[in-house]
GROMACS .gro file of C-alpha atoms in nm:
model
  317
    1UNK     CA    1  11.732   9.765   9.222
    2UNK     CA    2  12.048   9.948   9.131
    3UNK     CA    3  12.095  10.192   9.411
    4UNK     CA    4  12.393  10.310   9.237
    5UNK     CA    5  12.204  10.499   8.969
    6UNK     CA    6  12.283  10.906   9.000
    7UNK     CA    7  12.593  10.863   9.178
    8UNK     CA    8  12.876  11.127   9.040
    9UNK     CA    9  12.832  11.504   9.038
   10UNK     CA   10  12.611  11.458   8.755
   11UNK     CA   11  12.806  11.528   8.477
   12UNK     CA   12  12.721  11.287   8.196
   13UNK     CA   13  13.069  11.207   8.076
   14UNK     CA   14  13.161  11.072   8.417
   15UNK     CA   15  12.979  10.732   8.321
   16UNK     CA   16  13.201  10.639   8.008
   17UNK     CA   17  13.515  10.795   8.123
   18UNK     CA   18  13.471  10.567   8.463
   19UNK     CA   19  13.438  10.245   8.216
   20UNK     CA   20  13.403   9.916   8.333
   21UNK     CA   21  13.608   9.896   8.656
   22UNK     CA   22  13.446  10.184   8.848
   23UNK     CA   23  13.099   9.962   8.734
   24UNK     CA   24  13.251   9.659   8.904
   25UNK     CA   25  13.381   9.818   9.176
   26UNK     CA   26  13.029   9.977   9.229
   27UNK     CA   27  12.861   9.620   9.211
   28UNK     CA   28  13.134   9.477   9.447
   29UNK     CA   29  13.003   9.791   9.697
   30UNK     CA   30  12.637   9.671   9.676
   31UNK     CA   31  12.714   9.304   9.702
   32UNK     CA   32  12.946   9.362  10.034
   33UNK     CA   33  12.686   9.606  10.190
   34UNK     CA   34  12.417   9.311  10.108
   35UNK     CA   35  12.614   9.072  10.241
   36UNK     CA   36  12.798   9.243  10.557
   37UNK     CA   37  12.366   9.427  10.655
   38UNK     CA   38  12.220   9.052  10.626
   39UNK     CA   39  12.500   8.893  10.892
   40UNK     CA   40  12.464   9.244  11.132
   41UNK     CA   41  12.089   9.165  11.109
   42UNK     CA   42  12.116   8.787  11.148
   43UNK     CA   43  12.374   8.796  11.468
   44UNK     CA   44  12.181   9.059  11.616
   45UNK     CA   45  11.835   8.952  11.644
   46UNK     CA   46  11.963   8.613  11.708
   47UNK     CA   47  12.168   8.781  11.997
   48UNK     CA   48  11.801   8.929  12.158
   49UNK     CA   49  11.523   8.671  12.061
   50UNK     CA   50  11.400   8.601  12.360
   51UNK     CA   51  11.389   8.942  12.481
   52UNK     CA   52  11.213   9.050  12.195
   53UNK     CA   53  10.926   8.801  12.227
   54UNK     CA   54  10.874   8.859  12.591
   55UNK     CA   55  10.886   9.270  12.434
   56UNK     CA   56  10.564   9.157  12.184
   57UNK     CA   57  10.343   9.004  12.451
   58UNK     CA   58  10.391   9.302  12.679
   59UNK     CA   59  10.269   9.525  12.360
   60UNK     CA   60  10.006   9.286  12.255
   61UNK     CA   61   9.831   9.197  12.566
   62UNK     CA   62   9.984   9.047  12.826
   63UNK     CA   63  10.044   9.244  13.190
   64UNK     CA   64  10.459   9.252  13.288
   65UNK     CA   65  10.369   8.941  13.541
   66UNK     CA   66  10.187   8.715  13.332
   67UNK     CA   67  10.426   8.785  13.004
   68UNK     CA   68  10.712   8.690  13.207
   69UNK     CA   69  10.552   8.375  13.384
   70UNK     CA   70  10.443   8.273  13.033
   71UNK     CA   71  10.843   8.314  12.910
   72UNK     CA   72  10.938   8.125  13.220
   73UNK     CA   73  10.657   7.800  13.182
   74UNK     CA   74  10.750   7.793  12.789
   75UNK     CA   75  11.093   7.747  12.888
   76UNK     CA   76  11.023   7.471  13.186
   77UNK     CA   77  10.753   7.316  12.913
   78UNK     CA   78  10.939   7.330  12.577
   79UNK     CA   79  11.297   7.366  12.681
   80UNK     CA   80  11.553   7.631  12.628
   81UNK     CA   81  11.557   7.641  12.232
   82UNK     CA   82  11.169   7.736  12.277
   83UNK     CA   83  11.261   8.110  12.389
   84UNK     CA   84  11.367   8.133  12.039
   85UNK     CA   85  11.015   8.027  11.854
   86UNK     CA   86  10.941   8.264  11.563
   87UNK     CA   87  11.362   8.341  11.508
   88UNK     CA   88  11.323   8.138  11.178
   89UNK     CA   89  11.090   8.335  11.075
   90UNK     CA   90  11.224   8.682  11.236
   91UNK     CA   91  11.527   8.563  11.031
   92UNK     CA   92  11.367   8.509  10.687
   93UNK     CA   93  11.216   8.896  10.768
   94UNK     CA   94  11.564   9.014  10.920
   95UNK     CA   95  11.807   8.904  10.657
   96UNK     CA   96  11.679   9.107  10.383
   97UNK     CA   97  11.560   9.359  10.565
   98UNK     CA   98  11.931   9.499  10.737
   99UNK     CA   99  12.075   9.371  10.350
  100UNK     CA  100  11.825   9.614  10.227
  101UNK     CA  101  11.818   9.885  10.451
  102UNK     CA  102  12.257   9.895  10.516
  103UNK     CA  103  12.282   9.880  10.175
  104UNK     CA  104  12.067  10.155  10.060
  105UNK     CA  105  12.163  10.342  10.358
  106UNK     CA  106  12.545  10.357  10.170
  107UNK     CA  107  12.405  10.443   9.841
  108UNK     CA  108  12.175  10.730   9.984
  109UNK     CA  109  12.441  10.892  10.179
  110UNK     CA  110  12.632  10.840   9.824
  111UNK     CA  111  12.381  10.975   9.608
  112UNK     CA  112  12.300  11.251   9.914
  113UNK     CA  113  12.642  11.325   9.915
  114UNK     CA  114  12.709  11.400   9.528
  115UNK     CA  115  12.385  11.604   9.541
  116UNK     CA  116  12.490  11.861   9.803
  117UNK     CA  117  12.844  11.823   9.674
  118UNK     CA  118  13.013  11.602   9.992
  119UNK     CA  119  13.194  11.400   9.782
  120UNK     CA  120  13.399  11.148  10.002
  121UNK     CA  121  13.325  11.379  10.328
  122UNK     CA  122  13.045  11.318  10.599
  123UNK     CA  123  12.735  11.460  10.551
  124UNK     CA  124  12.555  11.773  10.709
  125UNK     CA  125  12.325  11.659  11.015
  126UNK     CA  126  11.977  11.702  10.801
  127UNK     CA  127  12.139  11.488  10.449
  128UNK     CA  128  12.223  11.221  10.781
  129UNK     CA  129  11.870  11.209  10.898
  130UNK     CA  130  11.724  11.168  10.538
  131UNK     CA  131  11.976  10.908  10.444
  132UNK     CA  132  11.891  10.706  10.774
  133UNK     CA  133  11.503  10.747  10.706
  134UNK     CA  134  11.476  10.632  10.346
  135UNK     CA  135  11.725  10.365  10.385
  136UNK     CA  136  11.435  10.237  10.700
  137UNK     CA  137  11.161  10.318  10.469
  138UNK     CA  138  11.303  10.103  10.152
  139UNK     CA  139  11.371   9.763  10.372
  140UNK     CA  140  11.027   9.827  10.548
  141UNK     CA  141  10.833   9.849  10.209
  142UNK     CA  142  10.980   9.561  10.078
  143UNK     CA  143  10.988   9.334  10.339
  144UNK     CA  144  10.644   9.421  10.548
  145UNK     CA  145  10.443   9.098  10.489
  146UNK     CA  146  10.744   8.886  10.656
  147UNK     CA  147  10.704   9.107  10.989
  148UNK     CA  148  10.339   9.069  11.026
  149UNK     CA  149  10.397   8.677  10.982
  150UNK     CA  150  10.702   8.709  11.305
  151UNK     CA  151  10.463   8.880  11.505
  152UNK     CA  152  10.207   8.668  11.497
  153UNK     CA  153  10.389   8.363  11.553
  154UNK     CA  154  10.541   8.540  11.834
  155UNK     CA  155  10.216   8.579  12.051
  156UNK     CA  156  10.024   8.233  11.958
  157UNK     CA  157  10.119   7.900  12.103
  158UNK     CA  158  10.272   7.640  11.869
  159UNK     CA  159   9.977   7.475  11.737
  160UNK     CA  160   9.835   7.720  11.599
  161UNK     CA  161  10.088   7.819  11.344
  162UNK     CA  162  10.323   7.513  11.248
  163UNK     CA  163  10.531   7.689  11.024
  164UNK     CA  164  10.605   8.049  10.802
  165UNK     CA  165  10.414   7.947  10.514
  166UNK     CA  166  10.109   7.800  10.743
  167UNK     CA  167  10.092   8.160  10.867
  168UNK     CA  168  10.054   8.323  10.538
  169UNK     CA  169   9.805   8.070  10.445
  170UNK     CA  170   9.585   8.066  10.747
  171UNK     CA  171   9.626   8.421  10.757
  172UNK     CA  172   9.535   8.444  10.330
  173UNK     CA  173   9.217   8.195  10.396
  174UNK     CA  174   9.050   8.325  10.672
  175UNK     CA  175   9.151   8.735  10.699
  176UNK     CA  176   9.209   8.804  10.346
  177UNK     CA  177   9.565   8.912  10.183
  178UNK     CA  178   9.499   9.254  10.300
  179UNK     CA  179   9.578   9.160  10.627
  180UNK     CA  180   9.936   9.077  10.560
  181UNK     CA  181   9.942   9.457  10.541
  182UNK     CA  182   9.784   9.576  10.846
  183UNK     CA  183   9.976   9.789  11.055
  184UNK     CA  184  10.168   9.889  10.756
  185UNK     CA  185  10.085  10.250  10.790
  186UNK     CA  186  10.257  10.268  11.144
  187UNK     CA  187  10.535  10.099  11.032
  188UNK     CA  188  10.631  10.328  10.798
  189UNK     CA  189  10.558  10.635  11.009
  190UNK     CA  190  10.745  10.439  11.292
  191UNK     CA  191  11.040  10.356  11.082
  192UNK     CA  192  11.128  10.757  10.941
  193UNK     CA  193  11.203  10.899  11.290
  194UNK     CA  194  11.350  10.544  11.410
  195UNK     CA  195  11.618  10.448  11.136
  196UNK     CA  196  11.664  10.821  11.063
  197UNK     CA  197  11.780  10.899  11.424
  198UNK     CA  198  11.950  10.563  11.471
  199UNK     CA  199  12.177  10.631  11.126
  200UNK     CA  200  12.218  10.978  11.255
  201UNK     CA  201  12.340  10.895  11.602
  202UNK     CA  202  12.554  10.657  11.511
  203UNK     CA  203  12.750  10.842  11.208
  204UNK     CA  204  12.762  11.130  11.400
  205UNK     CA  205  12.896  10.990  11.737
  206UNK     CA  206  13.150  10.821  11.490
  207UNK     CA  207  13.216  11.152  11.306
  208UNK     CA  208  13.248  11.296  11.708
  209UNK     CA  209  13.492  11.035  11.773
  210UNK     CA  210  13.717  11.103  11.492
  211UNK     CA  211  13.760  11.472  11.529
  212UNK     CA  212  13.834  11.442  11.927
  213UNK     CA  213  14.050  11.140  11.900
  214UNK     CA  214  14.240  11.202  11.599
  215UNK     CA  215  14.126  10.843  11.526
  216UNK     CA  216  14.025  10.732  11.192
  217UNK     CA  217  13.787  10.432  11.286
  218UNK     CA  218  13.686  10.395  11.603
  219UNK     CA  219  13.735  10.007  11.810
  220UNK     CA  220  13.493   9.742  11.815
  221UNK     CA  221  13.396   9.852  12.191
  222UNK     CA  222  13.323  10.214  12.096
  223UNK     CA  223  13.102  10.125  11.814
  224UNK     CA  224  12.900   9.907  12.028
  225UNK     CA  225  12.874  10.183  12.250
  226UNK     CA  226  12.834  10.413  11.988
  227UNK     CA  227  12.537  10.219  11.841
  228UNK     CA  228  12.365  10.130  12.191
  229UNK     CA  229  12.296  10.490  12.192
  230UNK     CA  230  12.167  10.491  11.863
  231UNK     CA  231  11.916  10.210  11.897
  232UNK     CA  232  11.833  10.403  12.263
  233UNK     CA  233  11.701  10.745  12.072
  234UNK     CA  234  11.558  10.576  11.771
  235UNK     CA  235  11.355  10.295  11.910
  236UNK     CA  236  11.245  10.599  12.247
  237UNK     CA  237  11.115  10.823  11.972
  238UNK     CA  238  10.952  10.581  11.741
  239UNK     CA  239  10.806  10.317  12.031
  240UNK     CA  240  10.445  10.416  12.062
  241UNK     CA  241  10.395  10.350  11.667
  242UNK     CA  242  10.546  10.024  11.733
  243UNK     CA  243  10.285   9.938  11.997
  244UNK     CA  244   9.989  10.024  11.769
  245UNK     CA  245  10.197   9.807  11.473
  246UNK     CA  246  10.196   9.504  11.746
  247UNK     CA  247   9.875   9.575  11.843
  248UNK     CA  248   9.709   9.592  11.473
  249UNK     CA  249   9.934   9.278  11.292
  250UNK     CA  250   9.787   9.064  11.586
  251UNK     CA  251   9.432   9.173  11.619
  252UNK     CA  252   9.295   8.839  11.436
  253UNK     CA  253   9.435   8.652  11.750
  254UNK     CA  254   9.337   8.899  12.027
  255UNK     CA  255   9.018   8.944  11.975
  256UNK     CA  256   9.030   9.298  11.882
  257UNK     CA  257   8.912   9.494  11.527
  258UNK     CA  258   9.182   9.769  11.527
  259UNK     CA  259   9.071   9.981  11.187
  260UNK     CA  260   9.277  10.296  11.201
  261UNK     CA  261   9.621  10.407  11.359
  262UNK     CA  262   9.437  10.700  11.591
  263UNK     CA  263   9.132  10.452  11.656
  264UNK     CA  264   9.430  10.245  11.814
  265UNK     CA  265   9.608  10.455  11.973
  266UNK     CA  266   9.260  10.602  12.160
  267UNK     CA  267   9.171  10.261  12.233
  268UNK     CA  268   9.507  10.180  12.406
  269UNK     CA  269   9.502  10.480  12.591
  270UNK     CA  270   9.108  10.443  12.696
  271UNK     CA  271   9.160  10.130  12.838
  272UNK     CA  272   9.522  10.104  12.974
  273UNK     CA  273   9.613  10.478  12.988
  274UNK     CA  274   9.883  10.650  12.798
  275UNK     CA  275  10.236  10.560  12.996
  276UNK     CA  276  10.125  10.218  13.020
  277UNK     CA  277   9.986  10.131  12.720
  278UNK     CA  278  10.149  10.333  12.432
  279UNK     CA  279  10.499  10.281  12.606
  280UNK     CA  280  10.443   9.970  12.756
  281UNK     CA  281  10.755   9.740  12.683
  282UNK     CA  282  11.011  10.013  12.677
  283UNK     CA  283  11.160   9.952  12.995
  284UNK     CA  284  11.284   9.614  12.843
  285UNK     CA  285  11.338   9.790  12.490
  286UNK     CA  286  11.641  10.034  12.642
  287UNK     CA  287  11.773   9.674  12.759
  288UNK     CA  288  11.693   9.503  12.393
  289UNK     CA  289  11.740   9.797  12.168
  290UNK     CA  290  12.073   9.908  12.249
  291UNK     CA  291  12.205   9.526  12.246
  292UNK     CA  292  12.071   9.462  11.888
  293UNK     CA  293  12.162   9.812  11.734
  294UNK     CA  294  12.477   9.815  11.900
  295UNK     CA  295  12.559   9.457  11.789
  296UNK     CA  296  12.379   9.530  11.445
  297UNK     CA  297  12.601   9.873  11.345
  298UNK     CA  298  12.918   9.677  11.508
  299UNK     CA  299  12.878   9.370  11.298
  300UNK     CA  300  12.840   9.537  10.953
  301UNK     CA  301  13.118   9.789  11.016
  302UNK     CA  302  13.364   9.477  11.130
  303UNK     CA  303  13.217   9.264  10.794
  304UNK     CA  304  13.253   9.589  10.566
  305UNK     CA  305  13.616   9.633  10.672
  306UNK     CA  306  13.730   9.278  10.664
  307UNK     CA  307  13.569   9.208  10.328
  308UNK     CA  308  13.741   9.540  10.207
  309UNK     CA  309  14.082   9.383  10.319
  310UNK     CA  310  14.042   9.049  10.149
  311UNK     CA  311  13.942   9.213   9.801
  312UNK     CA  312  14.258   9.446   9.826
  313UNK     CA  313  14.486   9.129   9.936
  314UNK     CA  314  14.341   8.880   9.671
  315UNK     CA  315  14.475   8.972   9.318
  316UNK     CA  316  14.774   9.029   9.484
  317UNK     CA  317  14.832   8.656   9.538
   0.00000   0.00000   0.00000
């Protein structure tokens, strides 16, 4: 996918008169965003694993007690390493997904930009939001099938699932394709308020920072900061969509026929009320959120600037 399509103030005669360097220079953007979004993604979820399956059995099923007893017995049973069951497969879902989604993110607030003529400027608060949200909803779309897979080998013990592809084929052979997809619709609802406001917070704190401090970039410190608070609001707004997500992708091992997003929802708060069951997990979310966004924003700023440096240094050796 060329995200780089429409960028320019849409004159015609920009694209010849930039010839082939400002092509390469636009393919050398993409490829750095790719690669600098799939390490942010990698170190980050890596960083919270554990946390983030004890997060998924609170959502599922399990009461606070018995989610953390289970955490605690897998790791007296299995060992240390065991905390981090499904991580391959979070990672094979992660990877492209924070490739996809940083990268588009840069050539949205590009294209964004040259539409409401901010040309090499920060954009307006609303062209933020949108930028954020599509960049969320292009990664999501894409790389769906790979989260449904995560979360169900995050809630089922090890021998029921010995691998990625056994999950997509038990899950092919006895639900049907169409259940790779479940959930889907929540997702995507889910994902416009929560990578909108995440991107949003975190340019703007950054765009903040700059104007107070007199500061063109802020430290390594500050942007974890400034990205804890981004994960914070985004994941606060957009957490009861990611309970009924949870709760539909593993319905085939719960015992439970979610059909329908409000079905879900009334079910969840019918039998556990609304606090505890559409929020439940978010205490340990404003612990895990903030960590992974923070780390996640922090480690693709760091890679973008230090793969910036070594392009502008190489020819000149």
């Amino acid at each position: 996918i060329n995200f780089g399509v429409g960028k320019g103030p849409g004159k015609e005669g920009n694209v010849n008169s930039s010839g082939p360097q400002s092509v390469k220079s636009s393919h050398k953007k993409v490829l750095n965003s790719l690669m600098s979004g799939a390490l942010a993604g990698a170190v980050a979820k890596t960083a919270v694993a554990p946390l983030d399956r004890t997060k998924i059995m609170f959502q599922v099923c399990f009461p606070p007690q018995e989610a953390y007893r289970l955490i605690y017995h897998t790791y007296l049973n299995e060992g240390l390493w065991s905390l981090w069951r499904g991580n391959s497969a979070t990672m094979v879902r992660v990877i492209p997904y924070a490739a996809i989604q940083f990268c588009a993110h840069e050539e949205y607030k590009q294209i964004l930009g040259d539409y409401y003529g901010f040309q090499g400027k920060a954009l307006t608060p609303f062209p933020r939001f949108i930028a954020g949200s599509l960049a969320g909803t292009t990664a999501a779309m894409v790389t769906y099938p790979l989260d449904m897979v995560r979360a169900r080998m995050a809630v089922t013990p090890k021998e029921m699932y010995s691998s990625i592809v056994h999950v997509f084929i038990r899950i092919s052979r006895e639900e049907g394709l169409k259940t790779l997809y479940r959930g889907f619709t929540p997702t995507i609802l889910g994902v416009i308020p929560y990578a909108g406001l995440s991107f949003f917070t975190y340019e703007t704190l950054k765009k903040v920072h700059a104007e107070h401090s007199g500061k063109a970039q802020p430290s390594p410190p500050e942007r974890l900061l400034f990205g804890a608070c981004a994960g914070l609001i985004g994941q606060s707004a957009s957490y009861p969509l990611d309970v009924v997500r949870r709760r539909m992708q593993t319905a085939g091992v719960t015992g439970h026929s979610y059909s329908s997003i409000l079905l879900t929802m009334q079910e969840i708060v019918r039998e556990e009320g609304l606090i505890r069951g559409l929020y439940k997990g978010l205490s340990m979310n404003w612990v895990k959120g903030p960590i992974a966004v923070g780390i996640s924003f922090t480690t693709f700023d760091l890679t973008q600037i230090l793969l910036r440096k070594l392009q502008q240094h190489g020819p000149q050796r």
